[in-house]
Structures are given as C-alpha cells and as structure tokens.
Amino acid sequence: MAKPVAARGTGRERVIEAALELYSAHGVSGTSLQMIAAALGVTKAAVYYQFHAKEDIVVAVLEPAFDEMETFIAHAEVARGRRAQLEAALAGLVDIAVSRQRLAALIGGDPAMSVVVRSHERFRHLVDRLDRVLVGPEPTAAQRMAVSMLGGGLLMTGADARLADLDEETRRTEMLRILRAVLLPPLG
Amino acid sequence: MAKPVAARGTGRERVIEAALELYSAHGVSGTSLQMIAAALGVTKAAVYYQFHAKEDIVVAVLEPAFDEMETFIAHAEVARGRRAQLEAALAGLVDIAVSRQRLAALIGGDPAMSVVVRSHERFRHLVDRLDRVLVGPEPTAAQRMAVSMLGGGLLMTGADARLADLDEETRRTEMLRILRAVLLPPLG
DNA sequence: GTCTATAGATAGATAGAC
DNA sequence: GTCTATCTATCTATAGAC
C-alpha cells in the first residue's frame, strides 16, 4: 500500500501557503509564527510540529520555485548558441514570474528573503547558474545592466496590483515582447 | 544668530542614515530600534528622543526621496505633450534610482516599506501622480505592462551588487537607453 | 498530531534621573 | 540631550500532557 500523496504534504503545504500569503503582505521578518498559526486556525505548537524553526518555513516556501528554476536552467545550459540559451532562460523566468507572482516579488525584493537565499548553498548556486546563462561569458556593461534591470522588473511586475485586471496570457506575451526587444537583437 | 544647519539635523540624520543601511540588509521589519541604537553607539532611549515611534523613522527615511519626486512630477505634469511628460518623469526616476539606490530598492521590494507608503496620504498621493504621468490617459495593456516592468526594474537595479563596478554615468546612460527603447517609440 | 504551559530573549515604548 | 530602569507585549522555541 503506497502512501497517499495527499497525506504527506497536507499539513506542511497548508503552512507554506499561509506563510507565502502573509510574507507578501508583511514581509518575512514581519510575519510571526503566531500569525501563521492564527491564519490556519491552529496554535504555534502545531506549526512547530511541521517546521522546527522559522527559517525552515522560508526554505520550504522557496523550494518549489528553485526546483522549477533548476529544470529550465539545465535546459538552457545545453541549448546550442548564446541566443537559444538566453531564449530558454527567459521563457523559464517568465513562467515563474506569472505562475508564482507573490514569491517572485519576495525573492526580488524582501531583504529577509534574500538573506535566506544567500545563506543556502543550493539556492545560491542556482542563482549563480542562472546569472551565467543570462549574461553569458564576457558580457558588456550594457548587457549586464539590461539583464539586471529586466530580470528585476520581471520578478516585481507579476505581483503588481495595478495589473490585476490583465489575464495571464497578456502578461506572459508582453513580458516576452519587452525582454526580447531589449535583450535579443544586440546579441544576434 | 541663525541656527547652524548642522545643529538641527545631526541627531536625526545620523539615525536616518544608520536606519537606511540596516533596512537594506535586514528589511524594515527585521531592523529593531536596538540595532539602530547599537550602530550609532547609543541607547534605545536616545533614538526615542529623536523619533517617538519606529514608523516615524521609516517616514523620515522616505521623505527626501518623495520630496525629490514631487519636484520632477510637477515638472512632468506641465510638460507639453505626452512624450515630453514621459521623458521628464523617466529622467527624474533614473536620478532617484542612481542617487538613492538602497532606498529605491526598499520602496520597490520591502513589503513593510510599502505598507508605510500606502498608509501615508502624501506618499500615496505622489505615487498616484507619478503613475498618471507615466502611463498617461487611456493606456493600452502593453503600455501599462511596460511601465510596471521597467519601473520595477529601475528601482531594483540600482542596488544590484553585481553591478557595483559600473560607474554612475554608465548606469544612468544604460537605464535611459533601455527605458527609451521600450517606452518611447510606440508612443510617437 | 495537536494541545497547554512555559521558558528565555527581545521587541517597542515610557518615566524620570542627571 | 542622553542616560538607567522598567513596563508590557510578543517573539522563537521547548517540554510534556492528551
């Protein structure tokens, strides 16, 4: 008898979802275990049963996005030619920006979230790999600026409340259009 | 005898500078009054003499940037034609992005900072005016996406540690080049 | 698996001495 | 203007009952 998929993740996943929502509104440092517990209608001790420390929750919130990142980075790394590599990486980033809006904004902006990313070997390593596939070897100052600015903008814009009326397809299309307009032509 | 300029601001300004530095590293919520006091080599009570609440410090940190914003927004609003308005607003934003890198990143990304911006009438009003001058009346979905993405990217990229080796002139030039490439042509 | 109870530290904030 | 001292509330985290 195999373990039912829903049985293992339920408790943890409810915590992760509540945490992400609260992080978006108050920041990681501004969110206490008390708040997470209250959002779930349980006590702090119940949350501590699933995660033995506050940082463990932050890591668990980040994990699925970095799993996804690892997949598209691996694809981009084996693509033939700089342009194909960049296209693959951009498509992957846009996917995350639209499918994980709130998390993307936190990774890009919340200093407390950045601390956790930098302090975990795996996350930091993936960020480095992403960076390499985005800027390539020997990038010019202009290319580096463009990648930094558009990458940052991509992470932030998904969570922009002013764009709440736009459907996912419009967002995705426009993001790619802007990225291509700035990043692809000069690289030929 | 006029009051010496250094006498009024010294205490407050030292707190503001220390706070901004700590906010950048740990986020607003992750920065305690204890940490600010320790950075200045004084006690919490000494900080409370200058600011009677934690939020007052956040407001004081934001104030100079919004003063600057008010000036360039006023100029942009009276410019002749949509294109000139947009150009004026973009130039002003770039100025803030390069001259107040850390604060710009916090405004764009730290949820705790956003809460303070939204809860203060003056700040919220200026953000609304900026938005109007950036997107204009009856913007298309594409224009709104572009403004959101590039505006967010602009705020984030100033504080990007990977670009620390680029001089201010290079940053400014490249920012404007990217902004113009995406925002100006389609508007004629 | 979720609870009560509680520890120990630190948070923001105030009163009053100097 | 900066200090000591202190208050209350809340924080993360643990131990152990149910």
mmCIF file of C-alpha atoms in Angstrom, chain A residues 23-31 105-106 108-112 115 118 127 131 141-150 152-154 156-158 160 162-166 170-172 174-175 177-179 181-182, chain B residues 23-31 105-106 108-112 115 118 127 131 141-150 152-154 156-158 160 162-166 170-172 174-175 177-179 181-182:
data_model
loop_
_atom_site.group_PDB
_atom_site.id
_atom_site.type_symbol
_atom_site.label_atom_id
_atom_site.label_comp_id
_atom_site.label_asym_id
_atom_site.label_seq_id
_atom_site.Cartn_x
_atom_site.Cartn_y
_atom_site.Cartn_z
ATOM 1 C CA TYR A 23 5.013 37.155 3.694
ATOM 2 C CA SER A 24 3.611 39.043 0.713
ATOM 3 C CA ALA A 25 1.644 41.375 2.928
ATOM 4 C CA HIS A 26 4.072 41.912 5.813
ATOM 5 C CA GLY A 27 7.447 40.639 4.657
ATOM 6 C CA VAL A 28 9.268 37.621 6.039
ATOM 7 C CA SER A 29 10.561 39.399 9.153
ATOM 8 C CA GLY A 30 7.171 40.971 9.726
ATOM 9 C CA THR A 31 5.446 37.594 9.814
ATOM 10 C CA ALA A 105 8.283 39.567 -5.819
ATOM 11 C CA LEU A 106 9.582 38.433 -2.438
ATOM 12 C CA GLY A 108 13.386 40.034 -5.810
ATOM 13 C CA GLY A 109 12.635 42.479 -3.063
ATOM 14 C CA ASP A 110 12.392 41.273 0.523
ATOM 15 C CA PRO A 111 15.820 41.628 2.163
ATOM 16 C CA ALA A 112 15.000 38.903 4.686
ATOM 17 C CA VAL A 115 19.377 36.550 3.262
ATOM 18 C CA ARG A 118 22.251 33.612 0.045
ATOM 19 C CA VAL A 127 21.241 31.892 -8.745
ATOM 20 C CA ASP A 131 23.189 34.515 -13.900
ATOM 21 C CA ALA A 141 28.296 46.608 -19.299
ATOM 22 C CA ALA A 142 25.189 47.294 -21.370
ATOM 23 C CA GLN A 143 24.198 43.619 -21.380
ATOM 24 C CA ARG A 144 24.693 43.264 -17.655
ATOM 25 C CA MET A 145 22.612 46.361 -16.957
ATOM 26 C CA ALA A 146 19.843 45.141 -19.222
ATOM 27 C CA VAL A 147 19.715 41.705 -17.601
ATOM 28 C CA SER A 148 19.706 43.178 -14.114
ATOM 29 C CA MET A 149 17.009 45.711 -14.884
ATOM 30 C CA LEU A 150 14.704 43.421 -16.833
ATOM 31 C CA GLY A 152 14.361 42.619 -11.519
ATOM 32 C CA GLY A 153 11.404 44.108 -13.314
ATOM 33 C CA LEU A 154 10.177 40.677 -14.299
ATOM 34 C CA MET A 156 8.354 42.605 -9.470
ATOM 35 C CA THR A 157 5.728 43.097 -12.139
ATOM 36 C CA GLY A 158 3.934 39.810 -11.586
ATOM 37 C CA ASP A 160 1.836 44.494 -9.314
ATOM 38 C CA ARG A 162 -2.356 47.701 -10.690
ATOM 39 C CA LEU A 163 -2.214 44.980 -13.357
ATOM 40 C CA ALA A 164 -4.649 42.653 -11.631
ATOM 41 C CA ASP A 165 -7.175 43.021 -14.445
ATOM 42 C CA LEU A 166 -4.849 41.621 -17.115
ATOM 43 C CA THR A 170 -1.467 39.026 -21.846
ATOM 44 C CA ARG A 171 1.119 39.277 -19.095
ATOM 45 C CA ARG A 172 3.170 36.438 -20.500
ATOM 46 C CA GLU A 174 4.019 41.340 -23.056
ATOM 47 C CA MET A 175 6.811 40.212 -20.736
ATOM 48 C CA ARG A 177 7.950 41.001 -26.012
ATOM 49 C CA ILE A 178 9.738 43.506 -23.781
ATOM 50 C CA LEU A 179 12.509 41.084 -22.859
ATOM 51 C CA ALA A 181 13.061 43.832 -27.588
ATOM 52 C CA VAL A 182 15.876 44.752 -25.244
ATOM 53 C CA TYR B 23 16.908 48.335 6.411
ATOM 54 C CA SER B 24 18.809 47.412 3.265
ATOM 55 C CA ALA B 25 20.470 44.465 4.934
ATOM 56 C CA HIS B 26 17.638 43.138 7.094
ATOM 57 C CA GLY B 27 14.457 44.772 5.868
ATOM 58 C CA VAL B 28 12.354 47.270 7.804
ATOM 59 C CA SER B 29 10.641 44.658 9.975
ATOM 60 C CA GLY B 30 13.935 42.899 10.569
ATOM 61 C CA THR B 31 15.532 46.041 11.961
ATOM 62 C CA ALA B 105 15.203 49.003 -3.764
ATOM 63 C CA LEU B 106 13.373 49.088 -0.442
ATOM 64 C CA GLY B 108 10.159 48.658 -4.687
ATOM 65 C CA GLY B 109 10.574 45.478 -2.738
ATOM 66 C CA ASP B 110 10.217 45.536 1.029
ATOM 67 C CA PRO B 111 6.568 44.825 1.925
ATOM 68 C CA ALA B 112 6.941 46.616 5.253
ATOM 69 C CA VAL B 115 2.767 49.412 3.948
ATOM 70 C CA ARG B 118 0.351 53.267 1.374
ATOM 71 C CA VAL B 127 2.667 57.554 -6.204
ATOM 72 C CA ASP B 131 1.593 56.683 -12.168
ATOM 73 C CA ALA B 141 -2.338 46.909 -21.679
ATOM 74 C CA ALA B 142 1.068 46.802 -23.350
ATOM 75 C CA GLN B 143 1.969 50.282 -22.108
ATOM 76 C CA ARG B 144 0.869 49.501 -18.576
ATOM 77 C CA MET B 145 2.897 46.290 -18.522
ATOM 78 C CA ALA B 146 5.968 48.061 -19.862
ATOM 79 C CA VAL B 147 5.751 50.849 -17.284
ATOM 80 C CA SER B 148 5.260 48.383 -14.451
ATOM 81 C CA MET B 149 8.107 46.137 -15.518
ATOM 82 C CA LEU B 150 10.629 48.859 -16.304
ATOM 83 C CA GLY B 152 10.117 47.983 -11.001
ATOM 84 C CA GLY B 153 13.369 47.047 -12.703
ATOM 85 C CA LEU B 154 14.642 50.584 -12.373
ATOM 86 C CA MET B 156 15.744 47.232 -8.141
ATOM 87 C CA THR B 157 18.760 47.521 -10.408
ATOM 88 C CA GLY B 158 20.367 50.460 -8.609
ATOM 89 C CA ASP B 160 22.216 45.245 -7.579
ATOM 90 C CA ARG B 162 26.665 42.520 -9.212
ATOM 91 C CA LEU B 163 26.843 45.929 -10.910
ATOM 92 C CA ALA B 164 28.925 47.555 -8.198
ATOM 93 C CA ASP B 165 31.873 48.003 -10.566
ATOM 94 C CA LEU B 166 29.947 50.198 -13.013
ATOM 95 C CA THR B 170 27.277 54.188 -17.189
ATOM 96 C CA ARG B 171 24.309 53.168 -15.080
ATOM 97 C CA ARG B 172 22.433 56.343 -15.836
ATOM 98 C CA GLU B 174 22.096 52.477 -19.865
ATOM 99 C CA MET B 175 18.965 52.912 -17.784
ATOM 100 C CA ARG B 177 18.678 53.791 -23.160
ATOM 101 C CA ILE B 178 16.621 50.762 -22.079
ATOM 102 C CA LEU B 179 13.694 52.860 -20.905
ATOM 103 C CA ALA B 181 13.934 51.690 -26.271
ATOM 104 C CA VAL B 182 10.810 50.169 -24.790
#
